[in-house]
XYZ file of C-alpha atoms in Angstrom:
480
model
C 78.480 102.586 84.861
C 76.099 105.388 85.818
C 74.050 106.400 81.976
C 74.852 110.072 83.409
C 78.729 109.869 83.809
C 78.784 107.979 80.405
C 76.652 111.556 79.122
C 79.234 113.736 80.485
C 82.669 111.621 79.900
C 81.301 110.603 76.540
C 80.818 114.427 75.524
C 84.275 115.346 77.267
C 85.421 112.560 74.269
C 84.075 114.143 71.267
C 85.124 117.596 72.902
C 89.166 116.879 72.731
C 88.698 115.504 69.401
C 86.147 117.877 67.456
C 87.865 121.675 69.547
C 90.573 123.847 67.716
C 89.826 126.994 65.628
C 87.166 126.988 62.780
C 87.152 129.401 60.312
C 85.424 127.677 57.621
C 81.915 128.902 56.725
C 83.618 132.836 57.997
C 83.588 134.900 55.288
C 85.625 138.451 55.086
C 82.647 140.637 52.756
C 83.770 144.150 53.591
C 87.219 146.360 54.513
C 88.711 149.492 54.229
C 92.585 150.577 54.521
C 90.568 154.161 54.005
C 86.907 154.916 55.043
C 85.407 156.035 52.139
C 82.599 158.343 52.499
C 79.543 159.127 49.426
C 79.891 163.235 48.271
C 81.149 165.018 51.354
C 79.207 168.645 52.027
C 82.392 169.555 52.585
C 85.970 169.669 51.286
C 88.540 167.553 54.567
C 90.937 171.040 54.858
C 86.898 173.172 56.124
C 88.120 174.298 59.707
C 84.866 173.776 62.096
C 86.340 175.249 65.086
C 90.039 175.239 65.257
C 90.058 170.975 63.563
C 90.061 170.437 59.944
C 86.376 169.037 58.831
C 87.824 165.427 57.478
C 91.428 163.678 58.569
C 91.760 160.168 56.380
C 93.971 158.868 58.737
C 91.729 158.879 62.088
C 89.003 157.661 60.947
C 88.158 153.891 61.164
C 84.779 152.206 61.995
C 83.795 151.196 65.416
C 80.129 149.406 65.587
C 78.287 147.992 62.468
C 75.139 145.970 62.177
C 72.422 144.722 59.031
C 68.917 145.519 58.433
C 67.415 143.024 56.694
C 64.549 143.639 55.280
C 65.941 147.381 53.631
C 70.166 145.990 52.725
C 71.339 148.471 54.711
C 74.611 148.276 56.700
C 74.629 150.653 59.842
C 77.940 151.504 60.225
C 79.741 154.529 63.206
C 82.835 156.425 63.717
C 82.975 157.045 66.809
C 84.144 160.592 67.683
C 87.329 159.420 70.033
C 89.445 161.970 67.441
C 88.615 165.272 65.063
C 88.959 165.149 60.867
C 85.708 162.546 61.576
C 82.840 163.996 59.514
C 79.952 162.043 60.012
C 79.598 159.753 62.944
C 76.503 157.835 61.855
C 76.670 156.259 58.464
C 75.452 153.454 56.211
C 76.123 151.509 52.662
C 73.677 149.223 50.908
C 74.939 146.116 50.500
C 73.002 145.681 47.586
C 75.225 147.370 45.527
C 78.483 146.203 46.858
C 80.304 142.940 45.691
C 82.080 140.746 48.658
C 86.206 141.674 48.690
C 84.988 145.378 48.104
C 85.543 148.808 50.218
C 81.472 150.575 50.723
C 81.438 154.336 50.405
C 79.429 155.113 53.608
C 76.872 158.424 54.093
C 75.239 160.004 56.884
C 72.564 158.530 58.088
C 69.807 160.169 58.111
C 71.655 162.746 56.465
C 75.105 164.804 56.753
C 73.722 167.407 57.928
C 72.171 165.880 61.602
C 76.371 164.181 61.856
C 78.075 168.130 60.514
C 79.819 169.664 63.610
C 79.017 173.026 63.778
C 81.550 175.763 65.169
C 79.834 176.527 67.715
C 80.244 172.972 69.035
C 83.587 173.887 70.515
C 83.543 177.675 71.965
C 83.506 177.566 75.877
C 80.385 179.682 75.415
C 78.598 177.725 73.703
C 79.347 174.830 76.366
C 78.254 177.467 78.952
C 74.901 178.693 77.327
C 73.405 174.982 77.132
C 74.003 174.224 79.953
C 73.520 170.162 80.197
C 71.535 169.333 82.862
C 72.011 167.055 85.861
C 68.397 167.410 85.814
C 65.062 165.156 84.779
C 65.353 166.646 80.829
C 62.628 167.431 78.418
C 62.553 165.280 74.837
C 63.050 166.705 71.572
C 60.364 167.074 68.521
C 60.319 163.392 67.243
C 59.305 162.357 70.677
C 56.485 164.964 71.121
C 55.063 164.040 67.595
C 55.248 160.456 67.972
C 52.888 161.169 71.271
C 51.429 164.120 71.498
C 50.395 164.323 67.283
C 46.997 165.215 68.366
C 48.130 168.601 70.403
C 49.176 171.583 68.315
C 51.799 173.294 67.755
C 50.564 176.337 69.714
C 49.296 174.084 72.905
C 53.376 172.094 72.063
C 55.183 175.715 72.393
C 53.377 176.768 75.589
C 54.368 173.208 76.682
C 57.475 174.610 75.929
C 57.801 177.198 77.479
C 56.554 176.189 80.907
C 59.306 173.901 80.810
C 62.234 176.754 80.245
C 63.057 175.808 76.592
C 62.121 177.326 73.905
C 60.228 175.445 71.365
C 63.208 175.093 68.713
C 65.137 173.514 71.219
C 63.556 169.935 70.620
C 64.807 170.651 66.912
C 68.315 171.690 68.161
C 70.197 168.456 68.611
C 72.756 166.906 66.395
C 74.819 163.546 66.456
C 77.867 164.276 68.065
C 79.362 160.847 68.591
C 78.363 157.146 68.063
C 79.803 153.509 69.023
C 77.734 151.197 68.948
C 73.953 150.715 66.398
C 70.922 148.870 67.770
C 69.316 147.902 64.755
C 65.711 146.646 65.216
C 64.787 143.587 62.448
C 61.478 143.295 64.501
C 60.232 146.580 64.098
C 62.301 147.236 61.319
C 64.068 150.477 63.792
C 67.117 152.058 64.469
C 68.326 152.703 68.056
C 71.348 154.773 68.153
C 73.347 155.705 71.996
C 74.435 159.572 71.269
C 77.406 160.097 74.101
C 76.641 164.094 72.754
C 80.678 164.157 74.046
C 83.598 164.990 71.449
C 85.457 162.279 72.797
C 89.712 165.072 71.892
C 92.441 165.104 74.085
C 90.393 167.832 75.930
C 86.718 166.342 75.819
C 84.326 168.413 74.521
C 80.698 168.106 76.032
C 78.359 168.971 73.248
C 74.824 168.292 74.895
C 73.465 165.355 76.559
C 73.735 162.239 76.063
C 70.770 160.851 74.096
C 68.365 157.792 72.492
C 67.727 158.751 69.216
C 65.718 156.248 67.298
C 64.358 155.609 63.256
C 61.959 154.401 61.185
C 64.357 152.111 58.225
C 61.423 151.198 55.818
C 62.194 148.557 53.580
C 62.776 150.639 50.625
C 65.353 152.524 52.349
C 67.989 152.199 50.355
C 66.527 153.208 47.567
C 64.666 156.453 49.593
C 66.995 157.319 52.159
C 64.703 158.678 54.179
C 64.524 157.626 57.806
C 61.755 159.436 60.266
C 62.409 160.154 63.229
C 60.610 158.345 65.535
C 62.120 159.551 68.823
C 64.616 161.320 70.387
C 65.305 161.418 74.492
C 68.307 162.434 76.305
C 69.049 160.710 79.273
C 68.684 162.437 82.770
C 71.808 164.320 84.166
C 71.076 161.967 87.851
C 71.459 158.651 86.080
C 74.677 158.841 85.137
C 78.782 159.979 85.795
C 80.313 160.105 82.991
C 78.078 160.362 79.134
C 80.721 159.028 76.896
C 80.487 155.693 78.825
C 77.126 155.210 76.812
C 77.635 151.955 74.480
C 75.666 149.629 73.850
C 71.686 148.951 73.779
C 69.927 145.843 73.987
C 66.536 145.506 73.203
C 64.534 143.739 75.353
C 60.083 143.115 73.654
C 57.811 142.130 75.643
C 55.532 139.032 74.768
C 52.540 140.074 72.619
C 52.624 143.176 72.804
C 53.855 145.738 70.503
C 56.762 148.272 68.990
C 56.325 150.216 72.559
C 56.052 147.499 74.294
C 60.123 147.479 75.127
C 62.062 148.122 77.637
C 66.218 149.523 76.652
C 68.829 148.732 78.312
C 72.159 151.100 77.816
C 75.013 150.348 79.167
C 77.379 152.331 80.994
C 80.977 150.901 80.397
C 82.918 154.697 82.590
C 79.975 154.473 84.838
C 80.202 150.624 84.903
C 76.026 150.773 85.826
C 72.685 150.002 83.087
C 70.301 152.320 82.407
C 66.651 150.811 81.640
C 64.525 153.264 79.398
C 60.538 152.542 79.055
C 60.155 152.644 76.103
C 55.843 152.902 76.262
C 55.896 154.327 79.144
C 58.786 157.181 78.431
C 60.673 156.012 81.951
C 64.152 155.493 83.266
C 65.972 154.349 86.237
C 69.352 152.658 86.994
C 70.857 149.701 88.186
C 74.995 149.710 89.124
C 75.698 146.493 91.435
C 79.154 145.966 91.991
C 79.571 142.916 89.912
C 79.759 144.836 86.706
C 82.331 146.876 88.005
C 85.918 146.467 85.941
C 88.019 144.203 87.950
C 92.163 146.580 87.561
C 94.233 143.466 87.916
C 92.228 142.084 84.315
C 92.169 145.692 83.108
C 95.621 145.327 81.798
C 95.844 144.418 77.455
C 97.721 144.210 74.643
C 97.015 145.543 70.717
C 99.849 145.725 68.453
C 102.717 145.191 71.353
C 101.209 148.153 72.930
C 100.057 147.157 76.047
C 97.888 150.140 77.994
C 95.278 149.466 81.225
C 91.786 150.235 80.665
C 89.133 149.646 83.771
C 86.348 148.512 81.747
C 82.650 148.333 83.636
C 79.592 146.594 81.963
C 79.253 145.978 78.201
C 76.530 145.524 76.786
C 73.763 142.238 77.760
C 72.843 139.018 75.909
C 69.188 137.972 76.185
C 68.503 134.791 76.648
C 64.470 132.747 75.667
C 62.239 134.556 77.296
C 60.062 132.655 80.165
C 55.854 132.221 80.093
C 55.700 135.795 81.469
C 58.788 137.155 79.146
C 61.660 137.528 81.514
C 64.169 136.077 80.585
C 68.384 135.545 81.862
C 70.435 138.838 81.019
C 74.560 137.738 80.258
C 77.237 140.274 81.104
C 80.626 140.959 81.703
C 82.578 143.739 82.344
C 85.138 144.371 80.030
C 87.834 144.228 82.325
C 87.263 140.647 84.376
C 87.004 137.202 82.673
C 84.226 136.499 84.934
C 80.199 135.974 83.621
C 77.391 136.862 84.793
C 73.408 136.871 85.122
C 70.677 138.439 85.998
C 66.578 137.945 85.524
C 65.335 140.898 83.212
C 62.029 140.722 85.670
C 64.566 142.512 88.496
C 65.362 144.914 85.414
C 62.384 145.725 84.359
C 60.803 146.599 87.874
C 61.204 150.050 88.648
C 60.967 150.097 91.999
C 64.277 148.187 92.986
C 65.961 150.507 91.647
C 68.875 151.890 91.994
C 69.544 149.697 94.611
C 66.336 147.647 96.395
C 67.341 144.253 95.299
C 69.085 141.413 96.491
C 72.727 141.468 96.004
C 72.996 137.815 95.176
C 69.979 138.481 92.436
C 72.967 138.917 90.236
C 74.665 135.542 90.163
C 77.883 134.562 89.260
C 77.912 131.725 85.821
C 81.685 131.378 86.030
C 85.107 132.210 84.167
C 85.668 131.652 80.046
C 89.295 131.883 81.160
C 92.401 133.378 79.776
C 92.408 136.463 77.682
C 88.704 136.196 77.227
C 87.956 139.952 77.269
C 85.384 140.937 75.677
C 83.242 144.321 74.730
C 80.519 142.618 73.153
C 78.496 138.759 74.075
C 75.539 138.155 71.365
C 72.488 135.011 72.608
C 71.495 132.735 70.009
C 67.939 132.197 69.965
C 68.491 129.482 67.868
C 71.004 127.514 70.055
C 71.297 128.227 73.264
C 74.518 130.041 71.945
C 76.525 133.121 73.570
C 79.098 134.089 71.163
C 82.021 136.532 72.902
C 84.183 139.064 71.028
C 87.340 139.422 72.811
C 89.641 141.971 72.919
C 92.567 140.732 73.881
C 93.417 137.298 72.276
C 92.212 137.916 68.423
C 89.464 135.240 68.754
C 85.433 134.899 68.896
C 85.052 132.633 71.028
C 81.323 130.717 72.009
C 79.722 129.218 75.120
C 76.288 126.729 74.291
C 74.280 127.789 77.802
C 72.732 124.580 78.310
C 76.397 123.714 79.871
C 78.730 124.656 82.690
C 80.787 127.540 81.505
C 84.690 126.997 82.394
C 87.705 127.167 79.963
C 86.836 123.664 78.740
C 83.066 124.917 77.444
C 84.396 127.528 75.264
C 85.030 127.174 71.336
C 87.189 128.969 68.923
C 84.599 130.211 66.036
C 87.649 132.165 64.450
C 90.803 133.815 64.864
C 92.712 135.764 63.066
C 96.561 136.303 62.459
C 96.676 139.886 63.188
C 95.623 141.593 66.076
C 91.890 142.524 65.986
C 90.090 144.331 68.092
C 86.477 142.480 67.215
C 84.122 145.673 67.787
C 80.911 145.066 66.366
C 78.580 141.142 67.045
C 75.304 140.653 65.645
C 72.941 138.340 64.925
C 70.910 138.896 61.932
C 67.056 137.560 60.791
C 68.476 135.677 58.728
C 71.140 133.719 61.731
C 73.703 135.497 59.984
C 76.539 136.544 63.160
C 78.244 139.344 62.027
C 81.695 140.602 64.010
C 83.720 144.085 63.225
C 87.372 144.258 63.457
C 89.482 147.593 63.950
C 91.861 149.930 65.288
C 90.111 151.088 68.105
C 92.154 150.520 71.044
C 95.781 152.454 68.884
C 92.899 155.137 68.410
C 91.732 155.812 71.625
C 94.889 154.877 73.667
C 98.614 156.587 71.374
C 98.175 159.614 69.256
C 99.546 157.603 66.204
C 97.893 158.110 62.791
C 96.540 155.082 60.995
C 98.506 153.661 58.430
C 95.926 153.610 54.941
C 98.029 151.367 53.527
C 96.859 148.914 55.337
C 93.638 147.116 56.946
C 92.063 149.167 59.502
C 88.415 147.367 59.008
C 86.613 144.269 57.977
C 83.488 142.898 58.156
C 82.946 139.300 58.302
C 80.199 136.731 58.348
C 79.425 133.001 59.116
C 75.864 131.339 59.455
C 75.738 130.390 63.113
C 75.589 127.357 62.572
C 79.120 126.908 60.703
C 79.829 129.120 62.639
C 79.183 126.288 65.918
C 80.212 123.374 63.770
C 82.390 121.026 65.342
C 83.072 123.080 68.146
C 81.990 122.601 72.036
C 79.626 124.775 71.685
C 77.890 122.765 68.832
C 74.208 121.163 70.644
C 74.883 117.314 68.552
C 78.061 117.411 70.833
C 76.470 117.687 74.234
C 74.978 113.753 75.081
C 74.909 114.791 78.662
C 71.131 115.330 80.119
C 69.782 118.684 80.790
């Protein structure tokens, strides 16, 4: 028998012997029935515009990521309903035992997260004139790049761009979904949609990328300097509420500024690329980023809804000698998985459509009920983890193997209806993930039941997560 054939057969025998549902090693670290806040500055029934400041039954944690150096857990509560006092939040992991419900506090503070009554005023929207042209940068950006010039010159520059000087500090954090902790350079990247997505969406500000410093003593100081705030140019998007995910792509042998940021818009089905060093934006929107309507039906707690979701985040593979990577991706409403080289994405001259469509390549199909809302690549194993929307599962795929239902492993399965929101790997090789009630909040008028657990945070070591599954490197016997 040919040796290569023998290895493949042996691998499949091993797969059928060990594959199954593995929850071993998964820790249920935190849970919330009612999202608790520390020292809110206003009473719950304080009316802002026409809504109460805090409606506990509308609050659920949507996204999270952990910063290992400071011990900060960054969490988000997207403003898809009124009564959310703070959209970007944090708590300190060392302050809480496992199996508890930590209190959140506004990040960087409550002031930046507190809505203003004027945001609900039609005259406010008209005065802001949310733009479809290139926009200017905030004070944080200018301090970062133009610290050598004085305030008078900065004011003069602002006048030339038709904005008053205080415009650069005149922003709030309106609504953010999935934070991105940068453990390499100790920063937080947050993507603000600028939209209050209630029954009637309120467009408050242009979408913006906001970057904060995460000092190692952040849990004690609670001082997080703004490094940069940059608004996404209006000609690169149609629907700003679709901005959800951020993926960071550092370049080899570069500084913390040698970075490309890939920003996913699930409504426009596009990837906006931001060259952090050269402060330049461009966009790609290939047909492979669009939802498949026939695969856009989901069920959550006996609620069936249709939600065509375009491309979610990118999962970046290993860099080659030139610093280019495979960028794995999928629309939320499809069972397929695709790949494109970051060499293409980083080339602004090939945006928006100056490329060969075959450069966006189909890899394969993950199988039934495998729609994913977040995926992440582990650099130590070459495994991609998928947070699925319709199966109550976290699954995995070893990128050394072909992609098909037989090569997809199960890492964790919930015995309840669970929407897997946050999914990330920290610098200590822990896989973190979150379950929440996002589909119920987004697609029904029901309030959360605060007598039940509504959100949970889990973690598991990457090697424990894949042990005994088809994703385990020890189960791959064929030659690569």
